[in-house]
Structures are given as structure tokens and as C-alpha cells.
Amino acid sequence: MRLRNKLFFQHAITIMMLLAAMYVVVNYTLSKSMIERDTQTLGQYYGLHRIETLKIVNDKKITVEQLFSGSYAPFMASHLAANNNFQVQLFDAYGTITGDSGNKEDLIKRSDIEAALKGDTATVITEGERGKVLIY
């Protein structure tokens, strides 16, 4: 093989490796920034829904526990999901689902539920049937 051909192949391989590395870095960076932005947006929704919940509690003269249990819970889950484009699931203090805006079969029991029951905020990214799922 002539020297010119060797140099051409070496440069071509180097350029392909650099392009592959750039693709990985850009893909990772974009994915990470999208997840951070979505998590921040969900945090803002959480604040707004908390205010809305307190308003309903004050207007209806009921407790928060009553609002998220019994006959109110399915309504609240549907109401919160209707204002956004995601599924809402409500749980009681024992981890039992009380309201769901979608399929109960889609319930993914994870450590985020345990953290939420303790009063902490949790974010989980997992694979679902239709792709990645962000649970907040």
C-alpha cells in the first residue's frame, strides 16, 4: 500500500472516531439537560398543584387527607393530569394507590413512592413499554 493511501485511511479512521465521540458527548449532554429541564418543570407543577390543593381544601372545608382519599382521589388525579400531559397517581400513607389518571397496570412500584411517603422528593428514570419514563 502506498504511503498516500495509508495516510488517507488513518485520517479517515481518526475523523470517524472523533465524530463518534462528539455524537456521544452531544447526545449525553442534550439528554441530561432535557431531563433536568423536565424535572424542574415538574417541580414547578408540584408547587402550583400544592397551592391549588390548599385552595380546594379551604373552599370545600375538608382536610387534605379527605381530598386525596376515598371518592375525591380519582377526581384529583384526573384533574391534575388534565392540566398537564402526564399520568398522575395518588397514594395513601400506606402506599396503596387511591387515585390514578391512567391504567393501574402501569403502576411502577419503586423507591420513589417510599421516598414520597416519607415527605422527600424523588426522581427515577426507567424504561417503559413506550420508551424512557421520568417518574417525579
mmCIF file of N, CA and C in Angstrom:
data_model
loop_
_atom_site.group_PDB
_atom_site.id
_atom_site.type_symbol
_atom_site.label_atom_id
_atom_site.label_comp_id
_atom_site.label_asym_id
_atom_site.label_seq_id
_atom_site.Cartn_x
_atom_site.Cartn_y
_atom_site.Cartn_z
ATOM 1 N N MET A 1 0.835 -1.163 0.000
ATOM 2 C CA MET A 1 0.000 0.000 0.000
ATOM 3 C C MET A 1 0.887 1.235 0.000
ATOM 4 N N ARG A 2 0.485 2.182 -0.764
ATOM 5 C CA ARG A 2 1.309 3.387 -0.851
ATOM 6 C C ARG A 2 1.108 4.265 0.384
ATOM 7 N N LEU A 3 2.045 5.108 0.644
ATOM 8 C CA LEU A 3 2.028 5.989 1.801
ATOM 9 C C LEU A 3 0.800 6.908 1.785
ATOM 10 N N ARG A 4 0.431 7.379 0.618
ATOM 11 C CA ARG A 4 -0.722 8.278 0.477
ATOM 12 C C ARG A 4 -2.013 7.557 0.907
ATOM 13 N N ASN A 5 -2.182 6.332 0.508
ATOM 14 C CA ASN A 5 -3.366 5.567 0.881
ATOM 15 C C ASN A 5 -3.391 5.279 2.388
ATOM 16 N N LYS A 6 -2.224 4.953 2.960
ATOM 17 C CA LYS A 6 -2.141 4.723 4.389
ATOM 18 C C LYS A 6 -2.559 5.971 5.165
ATOM 19 N N LEU A 7 -2.034 7.108 4.761
ATOM 20 C CA LEU A 7 -2.387 8.361 5.431
ATOM 21 C C LEU A 7 -3.880 8.664 5.287
ATOM 22 N N PHE A 8 -4.428 8.406 4.121
ATOM 23 C CA PHE A 8 -5.850 8.642 3.893
ATOM 24 C C PHE A 8 -6.692 7.784 4.842
ATOM 25 N N PHE A 9 -6.383 6.501 4.964
ATOM 26 C CA PHE A 9 -7.134 5.614 5.838
ATOM 27 C C PHE A 9 -6.958 5.992 7.308
ATOM 28 N N GLN A 10 -5.754 6.364 7.707
ATOM 29 C CA GLN A 10 -5.533 6.781 9.084
ATOM 30 C C GLN A 10 -6.348 8.027 9.414
ATOM 31 N N HIS A 11 -6.349 8.998 8.502
ATOM 32 C CA HIS A 11 -7.110 10.222 8.728
ATOM 33 C C HIS A 11 -8.615 9.944 8.733
ATOM 34 N N ALA A 12 -9.057 9.077 7.842
ATOM 35 C CA ALA A 12 -10.486 8.734 7.780
ATOM 36 C C ALA A 12 -10.928 8.061 9.075
ATOM 37 N N ILE A 13 -10.135 7.132 9.579
ATOM 38 C CA ILE A 13 -10.465 6.443 10.830
ATOM 39 C C ILE A 13 -10.453 7.419 12.004
ATOM 40 N N THR A 14 -9.466 8.317 12.038
ATOM 41 C CA THR A 14 -9.387 9.315 13.100
ATOM 42 C C THR A 14 -10.610 10.228 13.085
ATOM 43 N N ILE A 15 -10.997 10.673 11.913
ATOM 44 C CA ILE A 15 -12.169 11.548 11.793
ATOM 45 C C ILE A 15 -13.438 10.809 12.216
ATOM 46 N N MET A 16 -13.562 9.544 11.836
ATOM 47 C CA MET A 16 -14.739 8.772 12.230
ATOM 48 C C MET A 16 -14.793 8.587 13.743
ATOM 49 N N MET A 17 -13.654 8.347 14.364
ATOM 50 C CA MET A 17 -13.602 8.194 15.813
ATOM 51 C C MET A 17 -13.962 9.514 16.503
ATOM 52 N N LEU A 18 -13.467 10.619 15.993
ATOM 53 C CA LEU A 18 -13.788 11.922 16.571
ATOM 54 C C LEU A 18 -15.280 12.234 16.425
ATOM 55 N N LEU A 19 -15.855 11.919 15.282
ATOM 56 C CA LEU A 19 -17.283 12.148 15.079
ATOM 57 C C LEU A 19 -18.118 11.286 16.020
ATOM 58 N N ALA A 20 -17.707 10.044 16.203
ATOM 59 C CA ALA A 20 -18.427 9.160 17.124
ATOM 60 C C ALA A 20 -18.341 9.698 18.553
ATOM 61 N N ALA A 21 -17.168 10.150 18.967
ATOM 62 C CA ALA A 21 -17.003 10.709 20.307
ATOM 63 C C ALA A 21 -17.847 11.975 20.476
ATOM 64 N N MET A 22 -17.864 12.828 19.466
ATOM 65 C CA MET A 22 -18.679 14.048 19.522
ATOM 66 C C MET A 22 -20.158 13.694 19.627
ATOM 67 N N TYR A 23 -20.602 12.675 18.893
ATOM 68 C CA TYR A 23 -22.001 12.257 18.944
ATOM 69 C C TYR A 23 -22.373 11.805 20.350
ATOM 70 N N VAL A 24 -21.516 11.007 20.960
ATOM 71 C CA VAL A 24 -21.789 10.512 22.306
ATOM 72 C C VAL A 24 -21.859 11.668 23.300
ATOM 73 N N VAL A 25 -20.920 12.589 23.230
ATOM 74 C CA VAL A 25 -20.883 13.714 24.163
ATOM 75 C C VAL A 25 -22.107 14.607 23.977
ATOM 76 N N VAL A 26 -22.433 14.948 22.741
ATOM 77 C CA VAL A 26 -23.583 15.816 22.470
ATOM 78 C C VAL A 26 -24.879 15.125 22.880
ATOM 79 N N ASN A 27 -25.025 13.858 22.559
ATOM 80 C CA ASN A 27 -26.233 13.111 22.924
ATOM 81 C C ASN A 27 -26.397 13.053 24.438
ATOM 82 N N TYR A 28 -25.334 12.769 25.156
ATOM 83 C CA TYR A 28 -25.391 12.709 26.621
ATOM 84 C C TYR A 28 -25.744 14.075 27.209
ATOM 85 N N THR A 29 -25.113 15.124 26.714
ATOM 86 C CA THR A 29 -25.350 16.471 27.228
ATOM 87 C C THR A 29 -26.790 16.905 26.987
ATOM 88 N N LEU A 30 -27.289 16.675 25.780
ATOM 89 C CA LEU A 30 -28.668 17.047 25.475
ATOM 90 C C LEU A 30 -29.657 16.252 26.323
ATOM 91 N N SER A 31 -29.420 14.976 26.455
ATOM 92 C CA SER A 31 -30.309 14.125 27.255
ATOM 93 C C SER A 31 -30.335 14.590 28.706
ATOM 94 N N LYS A 32 -29.173 14.870 29.255
ATOM 95 C CA LYS A 32 -29.079 15.307 30.639
ATOM 96 C C LYS A 32 -29.769 16.653 30.839
ATOM 97 N N SER A 33 -29.578 17.583 29.916
ATOM 98 C CA SER A 33 -30.204 18.900 30.063
ATOM 99 C C SER A 33 -31.724 18.809 29.909
ATOM 100 N N MET A 34 -32.204 17.927 29.032
ATOM 101 C CA MET A 34 -33.648 17.749 28.875
ATOM 102 C C MET A 34 -34.259 17.170 30.145
ATOM 103 N N ILE A 35 -33.597 16.200 30.749
ATOM 104 C CA ILE A 35 -34.107 15.596 31.977
ATOM 105 C C ILE A 35 -34.116 16.618 33.108
ATOM 106 N N GLU A 36 -33.060 17.414 33.216
ATOM 107 C CA GLU A 36 -33.005 18.446 34.250
ATOM 108 C C GLU A 36 -34.103 19.479 34.052
ATOM 109 N N ARG A 37 -34.350 19.884 32.799
ATOM 110 C CA ARG A 37 -35.400 20.856 32.500
ATOM 111 C C ARG A 37 -36.775 20.277 32.824
ATOM 112 N N ASP A 38 -37.002 19.010 32.456
ATOM 113 C CA ASP A 38 -38.288 18.370 32.742
ATOM 114 C C ASP A 38 -38.505 18.222 34.242
ATOM 115 N N THR A 39 -37.469 17.878 34.972
ATOM 116 C CA THR A 39 -37.574 17.752 36.421
ATOM 117 C C THR A 39 -37.886 19.099 37.052
ATOM 118 N N GLN A 40 -37.256 20.155 36.549
ATOM 119 C CA GLN A 40 -37.529 21.500 37.059
ATOM 120 C C GLN A 40 -38.976 21.901 36.762
ATOM 121 N N THR A 41 -39.458 21.585 35.570
ATOM 122 C CA THR A 41 -40.846 21.883 35.206
ATOM 123 C C THR A 41 -41.814 21.123 36.101
ATOM 124 N N LEU A 42 -41.534 19.843 36.355
ATOM 125 C CA LEU A 42 -42.390 19.057 37.248
ATOM 126 C C LEU A 42 -42.381 19.627 38.661
ATOM 127 N N GLY A 43 -41.238 20.130 39.096
ATOM 128 C CA GLY A 43 -41.164 20.773 40.408
ATOM 129 C C GLY A 43 -42.049 22.012 40.471
ATOM 130 N N GLN A 44 -42.100 22.778 39.380
ATOM 131 C CA GLN A 44 -42.972 23.950 39.327
ATOM 132 C C GLN A 44 -44.439 23.527 39.329
ATOM 133 N N TYR A 45 -44.768 22.475 38.573
ATOM 134 C CA TYR A 45 -46.130 21.949 38.594
ATOM 135 C C TYR A 45 -46.515 21.501 40.001
ATOM 136 N N TYR A 46 -45.583 20.874 40.681
ATOM 137 C CA TYR A 46 -45.835 20.421 42.052
ATOM 138 C C TYR A 46 -46.224 21.608 42.929
ATOM 139 N N GLY A 47 -45.486 22.701 42.821
ATOM 140 C CA GLY A 47 -45.797 23.897 43.611
ATOM 141 C C GLY A 47 -47.169 24.460 43.270
ATOM 142 N N LEU A 48 -47.482 24.527 41.986
ATOM 143 C CA LEU A 48 -48.792 25.045 41.571
ATOM 144 C C LEU A 48 -49.932 24.149 42.049
ATOM 145 N N HIS A 49 -49.748 22.839 41.940
ATOM 146 C CA HIS A 49 -50.801 21.917 42.367
ATOM 147 C C HIS A 49 -50.960 21.924 43.882
ATOM 148 N N ARG A 50 -49.896 22.169 44.559
ATOM 149 C CA ARG A 50 -49.990 22.255 46.017
ATOM 150 C C ARG A 50 -50.844 23.456 46.418
ATOM 151 N N ILE A 51 -50.634 24.594 45.753
ATOM 152 C CA ILE A 51 -51.442 25.784 46.008
ATOM 153 C C ILE A 51 -52.905 25.517 45.652
ATOM 154 N N GLU A 52 -53.119 24.872 44.501
ATOM 155 C CA GLU A 52 -54.480 24.544 44.068
ATOM 156 C C GLU A 52 -55.165 23.608 45.061
ATOM 157 N N THR A 53 -54.428 22.644 45.573
ATOM 158 C CA THR A 53 -54.978 21.707 46.557
ATOM 159 C C THR A 53 -55.386 22.439 47.826
ATOM 160 N N LEU A 54 -54.531 23.324 48.294
ATOM 161 C CA LEU A 54 -54.857 24.077 49.510
ATOM 162 C C LEU A 54 -56.085 24.960 49.300
ATOM 163 N N LYS A 55 -56.226 25.498 48.080
ATOM 164 C CA LYS A 55 -57.399 26.309 47.773
ATOM 165 C C LYS A 55 -58.669 25.460 47.821
ATOM 166 N N ILE A 56 -58.610 24.256 47.235
ATOM 167 C CA ILE A 56 -59.768 23.355 47.257
ATOM 168 C C ILE A 56 -60.100 22.962 48.692
ATOM 169 N N VAL A 57 -59.088 22.691 49.493
ATOM 170 C CA VAL A 57 -59.302 22.314 50.892
ATOM 171 C C VAL A 57 -59.995 23.449 51.645
ATOM 172 N N ASN A 58 -59.548 24.677 51.414
ATOM 173 C CA ASN A 58 -60.161 25.820 52.090
ATOM 174 C C ASN A 58 -61.582 26.075 51.608
ATOM 175 N N ASP A 59 -61.817 25.937 50.295
ATOM 176 C CA ASP A 59 -63.150 26.188 49.738
ATOM 177 C C ASP A 59 -64.157 25.126 50.159
ATOM 178 N N LYS A 60 -63.741 23.870 50.151
ATOM 179 C CA LYS A 60 -64.658 22.748 50.444
ATOM 180 C C LYS A 60 -64.739 22.441 51.938
ATOM 181 N N LYS A 61 -63.881 23.057 52.733
ATOM 182 C CA LYS A 61 -63.852 22.816 54.176
ATOM 183 C C LYS A 61 -63.635 21.335 54.507
ATOM 184 N N ILE A 62 -62.662 20.744 53.815
ATOM 185 C CA ILE A 62 -62.292 19.355 54.087
ATOM 186 C C ILE A 62 -60.801 19.302 54.378
ATOM 187 N N THR A 63 -60.318 18.177 54.845
ATOM 188 C CA THR A 63 -58.894 18.022 55.124
ATOM 189 C C THR A 63 -58.167 17.526 53.879
ATOM 190 N N VAL A 64 -56.874 17.680 53.887
ATOM 191 C CA VAL A 64 -56.055 17.190 52.774
ATOM 192 C C VAL A 64 -56.169 15.675 52.664
ATOM 193 N N GLU A 65 -56.223 15.004 53.802
ATOM 194 C CA GLU A 65 -56.354 13.537 53.797
ATOM 195 C C GLU A 65 -57.657 13.107 53.125
ATOM 196 N N GLN A 66 -58.738 13.834 53.387
ATOM 197 C CA GLN A 66 -60.015 13.512 52.750
ATOM 198 C C GLN A 66 -59.960 13.772 51.246
ATOM 199 N N LEU A 67 -59.245 14.823 50.862
ATOM 200 C CA LEU A 67 -59.166 15.188 49.449
ATOM 201 C C LEU A 67 -58.447 14.119 48.634
ATOM 202 N N PHE A 68 -57.416 13.520 49.208
ATOM 203 C CA PHE A 68 -56.619 12.536 48.471
ATOM 204 C C PHE A 68 -56.969 11.095 48.817
ATOM 205 N N SER A 69 -58.125 10.881 49.394
ATOM 206 C CA SER A 69 -58.572 9.516 49.664
ATOM 207 C C SER A 69 -60.045 9.405 49.312
ATOM 208 N N GLY A 70 -60.544 8.192 49.329
ATOM 209 C CA GLY A 70 -61.963 7.975 49.086
ATOM 210 C C GLY A 70 -62.416 8.406 47.706
ATOM 211 N N SER A 71 -63.560 9.076 47.670
ATOM 212 C CA SER A 71 -64.179 9.423 46.382
ATOM 213 C C SER A 71 -63.493 10.603 45.705
ATOM 214 N N TYR A 72 -62.751 11.406 46.441
ATOM 215 C CA TYR A 72 -62.093 12.570 45.840
ATOM 216 C C TYR A 72 -60.831 12.205 45.054
ATOM 217 N N ALA A 73 -60.113 11.166 45.472
ATOM 218 C CA ALA A 73 -58.801 10.844 44.901
ATOM 219 C C ALA A 73 -58.823 10.603 43.391
ATOM 220 N N PRO A 74 -59.739 9.803 42.840
ATOM 221 C CA PRO A 74 -59.742 9.629 41.379
ATOM 222 C C PRO A 74 -60.006 10.942 40.639
ATOM 223 N N PHE A 75 -60.890 11.767 41.209
ATOM 224 C CA PHE A 75 -61.157 13.073 40.610
ATOM 225 C C PHE A 75 -59.910 13.950 40.620
ATOM 226 N N MET A 76 -59.213 13.976 41.746
ATOM 227 C CA MET A 76 -57.996 14.798 41.855
ATOM 228 C C MET A 76 -56.922 14.324 40.882
ATOM 229 N N ALA A 77 -56.747 13.031 40.759
ATOM 230 C CA ALA A 77 -55.738 12.508 39.830
ATOM 231 C C ALA A 77 -56.085 12.903 38.407
ATOM 232 N N SER A 78 -57.341 12.750 38.025
ATOM 233 C CA SER A 78 -57.762 13.126 36.667
ATOM 234 C C SER A 78 -57.630 14.623 36.444
ATOM 235 N N HIS A 79 -57.992 15.408 37.462
ATOM 236 C CA HIS A 79 -57.912 16.864 37.350
ATOM 237 C C HIS A 79 -56.471 17.335 37.183
ATOM 238 N N LEU A 80 -55.575 16.793 37.988
ATOM 239 C CA LEU A 80 -54.163 17.185 37.897
ATOM 240 C C LEU A 80 -53.556 16.746 36.565
ATOM 241 N N ALA A 81 -53.942 15.576 36.070
ATOM 242 C CA ALA A 81 -53.407 15.082 34.800
ATOM 243 C C ALA A 81 -53.971 15.842 33.616
ATOM 244 N N ALA A 82 -55.224 16.316 33.725
ATOM 245 C CA ALA A 82 -55.856 17.035 32.620
ATOM 246 C C ALA A 82 -55.162 18.368 32.359
ATOM 247 N N ASN A 83 -54.620 18.984 33.402
ATOM 248 C CA ASN A 83 -53.936 20.268 33.236
ATOM 249 C C ASN A 83 -52.531 20.107 32.667
ATOM 250 N N ASN A 84 -52.038 18.899 32.646
ATOM 251 C CA ASN A 84 -50.681 18.611 32.177
ATOM 252 C C ASN A 84 -50.771 17.445 31.207
ATOM 253 N N ASN A 85 -49.656 17.044 30.692
ATOM 254 C CA ASN A 85 -49.662 15.925 29.754
ATOM 255 C C ASN A 85 -48.877 14.758 30.343
ATOM 256 N N PHE A 86 -49.280 14.310 31.537
ATOM 257 C CA PHE A 86 -48.636 13.157 32.129
ATOM 258 C C PHE A 86 -49.602 12.437 33.050
ATOM 259 N N GLN A 87 -49.239 11.248 33.442
ATOM 260 C CA GLN A 87 -50.081 10.428 34.298
ATOM 261 C C GLN A 87 -49.843 10.794 35.757
ATOM 262 N N VAL A 88 -50.924 10.851 36.527
ATOM 263 C CA VAL A 88 -50.844 11.168 37.948
ATOM 264 C C VAL A 88 -51.367 9.980 38.737
ATOM 265 N N GLN A 89 -50.604 9.583 39.746
ATOM 266 C CA GLN A 89 -51.025 8.511 40.648
ATOM 267 C C GLN A 89 -50.939 9.032 42.067
ATOM 268 N N LEU A 90 -51.993 8.809 42.845
ATOM 269 C CA LEU A 90 -52.048 9.246 44.234
ATOM 270 C C LEU A 90 -52.032 8.019 45.140
ATOM 271 N N PHE A 91 -51.298 8.130 46.252
ATOM 272 C CA PHE A 91 -51.144 7.027 47.196
ATOM 273 C C PHE A 91 -51.539 7.492 48.585
ATOM 274 N N ASP A 92 -52.035 6.567 49.397
ATOM 275 C CA ASP A 92 -52.288 6.897 50.795
ATOM 276 C C ASP A 92 -51.000 6.689 51.588
ATOM 277 N N ALA A 93 -51.079 6.907 52.878
ATOM 278 C CA ALA A 93 -49.883 6.824 53.728
ATOM 279 C C ALA A 93 -49.289 5.424 53.796
ATOM 280 N N TYR A 94 -50.050 4.400 53.375
ATOM 281 C CA TYR A 94 -49.572 3.020 53.422
ATOM 282 C C TYR A 94 -49.031 2.547 52.068
ATOM 283 N N GLY A 95 -49.036 3.427 51.073
ATOM 284 C CA GLY A 95 -48.537 3.060 49.753
ATOM 285 C C GLY A 95 -49.580 2.445 48.838
ATOM 286 N N THR A 96 -50.840 2.438 49.270
ATOM 287 C CA THR A 96 -51.923 1.910 48.446
ATOM 288 C C THR A 96 -52.389 3.005 47.486
ATOM 289 N N ILE A 97 -52.579 2.646 46.234
ATOM 290 C CA ILE A 97 -52.995 3.637 45.244
ATOM 291 C C ILE A 97 -54.466 4.009 45.477
ATOM 292 N N THR A 98 -54.732 5.327 45.574
ATOM 293 C CA THR A 98 -56.096 5.806 45.809
ATOM 294 C C THR A 98 -56.689 6.498 44.589
ATOM 295 N N GLY A 99 -55.845 7.034 43.738
ATOM 296 C CA GLY A 99 -56.324 7.703 42.534
ATOM 297 C C GLY A 99 -55.322 7.556 41.416
ATOM 298 N N ASP A 100 -55.827 7.361 40.201
ATOM 299 C CA ASP A 100 -54.946 7.160 39.051
ATOM 300 C C ASP A 100 -55.617 7.750 37.816
ATOM 301 N N SER A 101 -54.884 8.547 37.084
ATOM 302 C CA SER A 101 -55.436 9.157 35.878
ATOM 303 C C SER A 101 -55.280 8.268 34.655
ATOM 304 N N GLY A 102 -54.598 7.163 34.809
ATOM 305 C CA GLY A 102 -54.371 6.251 33.686
ATOM 306 C C GLY A 102 -54.694 4.828 34.090
ATOM 307 N N ASN A 103 -53.903 3.910 33.583
ATOM 308 C CA ASN A 103 -54.065 2.489 33.899
ATOM 309 C C ASN A 103 -53.371 2.160 35.204
ATOM 310 N N LYS A 104 -54.041 1.447 36.075
ATOM 311 C CA LYS A 104 -53.372 0.985 37.296
ATOM 312 C C LYS A 104 -52.343 -0.081 36.962
ATOM 313 N N GLU A 105 -52.477 -0.693 35.778
ATOM 314 C CA GLU A 105 -51.497 -1.694 35.364
ATOM 315 C C GLU A 105 -50.139 -1.034 35.064
ATOM 316 N N ASP A 106 -50.153 0.277 34.806
ATOM 317 C CA ASP A 106 -48.908 0.994 34.534
ATOM 318 C C ASP A 106 -48.153 1.342 35.807
ATOM 319 N N LEU A 107 -48.708 0.976 36.945
ATOM 320 C CA LEU A 107 -48.090 1.297 38.224
ATOM 321 C C LEU A 107 -46.703 0.666 38.309
ATOM 322 N N ILE A 108 -45.738 1.510 38.551
ATOM 323 C CA ILE A 108 -44.360 1.044 38.707
ATOM 324 C C ILE A 108 -43.993 1.281 40.164
ATOM 325 N N LYS A 109 -43.906 0.227 40.934
ATOM 326 C CA LYS A 109 -43.607 0.346 42.359
ATOM 327 C C LYS A 109 -42.091 0.449 42.515
ATOM 328 N N ARG A 110 -41.654 1.581 42.935
ATOM 329 C CA ARG A 110 -40.221 1.846 43.050
ATOM 330 C C ARG A 110 -39.934 2.581 44.360
ATOM 331 N N SER A 111 -38.679 2.873 44.559
ATOM 332 C CA SER A 111 -38.252 3.565 45.771
ATOM 333 C C SER A 111 -38.756 5.001 45.818
ATOM 334 N N ASP A 112 -39.178 5.555 44.665
ATOM 335 C CA ASP A 112 -39.685 6.925 44.667
ATOM 336 C C ASP A 112 -40.963 7.037 45.493
ATOM 337 N N ILE A 113 -41.776 5.995 45.489
ATOM 338 C CA ILE A 113 -43.014 6.002 46.272
ATOM 339 C C ILE A 113 -42.675 6.016 47.759
ATOM 340 N N GLU A 114 -41.703 5.203 48.150
ATOM 341 C CA GLU A 114 -41.277 5.168 49.553
ATOM 342 C C GLU A 114 -40.724 6.525 49.976
ATOM 343 N N ALA A 115 -39.941 7.165 49.104
ATOM 344 C CA ALA A 115 -39.390 8.483 49.422
ATOM 345 C C ALA A 115 -40.507 9.516 49.543
ATOM 346 N N ALA A 116 -41.489 9.458 48.634
ATOM 347 C CA ALA A 116 -42.607 10.403 48.684
ATOM 348 C C ALA A 116 -43.422 10.233 49.959
ATOM 349 N N LEU A 117 -43.606 8.994 50.382
ATOM 350 C CA LEU A 117 -44.357 8.743 51.610
ATOM 351 C C LEU A 117 -43.623 9.270 52.843
ATOM 352 N N LYS A 118 -42.305 9.383 52.738
ATOM 353 C CA LYS A 118 -41.521 9.959 53.835
ATOM 354 C C LYS A 118 -41.488 11.479 53.771
ATOM 355 N N GLY A 119 -42.015 12.047 52.662
ATOM 356 C CA GLY A 119 -42.030 13.503 52.514
ATOM 357 C C GLY A 119 -40.901 14.041 51.669
ATOM 358 N N ASP A 120 -40.101 13.178 51.071
ATOM 359 C CA ASP A 120 -38.984 13.601 50.238
ATOM 360 C C ASP A 120 -39.400 13.644 48.770
ATOM 361 N N THR A 121 -38.619 14.346 47.969
ATOM 362 C CA THR A 121 -38.831 14.369 46.526
ATOM 363 C C THR A 121 -37.887 13.358 45.897
ATOM 364 N N ALA A 122 -38.408 12.582 44.960
ATOM 365 C CA ALA A 122 -37.585 11.562 44.308
ATOM 366 C C ALA A 122 -37.794 11.628 42.803
ATOM 367 N N THR A 123 -36.744 11.376 42.067
ATOM 368 C CA THR A 123 -36.811 11.319 40.607
ATOM 369 C C THR A 123 -36.199 10.003 40.157
ATOM 370 N N VAL A 124 -36.931 9.279 39.305
ATOM 371 C CA VAL A 124 -36.467 7.994 38.784
ATOM 372 C C VAL A 124 -36.626 8.013 37.272
ATOM 373 N N ILE A 125 -35.628 7.544 36.574
ATOM 374 C CA ILE A 125 -35.708 7.377 35.123
ATOM 375 C C ILE A 125 -35.614 5.887 34.855
ATOM 376 N N THR A 126 -36.614 5.355 34.160
ATOM 377 C CA THR A 126 -36.663 3.919 33.907
ATOM 378 C C THR A 126 -37.166 3.668 32.499
ATOM 379 N N GLU A 127 -37.019 2.453 32.045
ATOM 380 C CA GLU A 127 -37.513 2.058 30.725
ATOM 381 C C GLU A 127 -38.927 1.540 30.854
ATOM 382 N N GLY A 128 -39.822 2.038 30.020
ATOM 383 C CA GLY A 128 -41.195 1.565 29.963
ATOM 384 C C GLY A 128 -41.448 0.884 28.633
ATOM 385 N N GLU A 129 -42.700 0.511 28.407
ATOM 386 C CA GLU A 129 -43.053 -0.139 27.143
ATOM 387 C C GLU A 129 -42.855 0.796 25.953
ATOM 388 N N ARG A 130 -43.124 2.085 26.180
ATOM 389 C CA ARG A 130 -43.061 3.054 25.081
ATOM 390 C C ARG A 130 -41.804 3.913 25.112
ATOM 391 N N GLY A 131 -40.813 3.511 25.870
ATOM 392 C CA GLY A 131 -39.575 4.273 25.935
ATOM 393 C C GLY A 131 -39.225 4.627 27.370
ATOM 394 N N LYS A 132 -38.358 5.616 27.541
ATOM 395 C CA LYS A 132 -37.948 6.028 28.867
ATOM 396 C C LYS A 132 -39.090 6.736 29.580
ATOM 397 N N VAL A 133 -39.156 6.511 30.892
ATOM 398 C CA VAL A 133 -40.189 7.106 31.726
ATOM 399 C C VAL A 133 -39.501 7.905 32.827
ATOM 400 N N LEU A 134 -39.932 9.172 32.981
ATOM 401 C CA LEU A 134 -39.432 10.018 34.057
ATOM 402 C C LEU A 134 -40.492 10.032 35.147
ATOM 403 N N ILE A 135 -40.147 9.525 36.324
ATOM 404 C CA ILE A 135 -41.067 9.477 37.451
ATOM 405 C C ILE A 135 -40.595 10.524 38.453
ATOM 406 N N TYR A 136 -41.503 11.417 38.818
ATOM 407 C CA TYR A 136 -41.168 12.500 39.753
ATOM 408 C C TYR A 136 -42.137 12.457 40.911
#
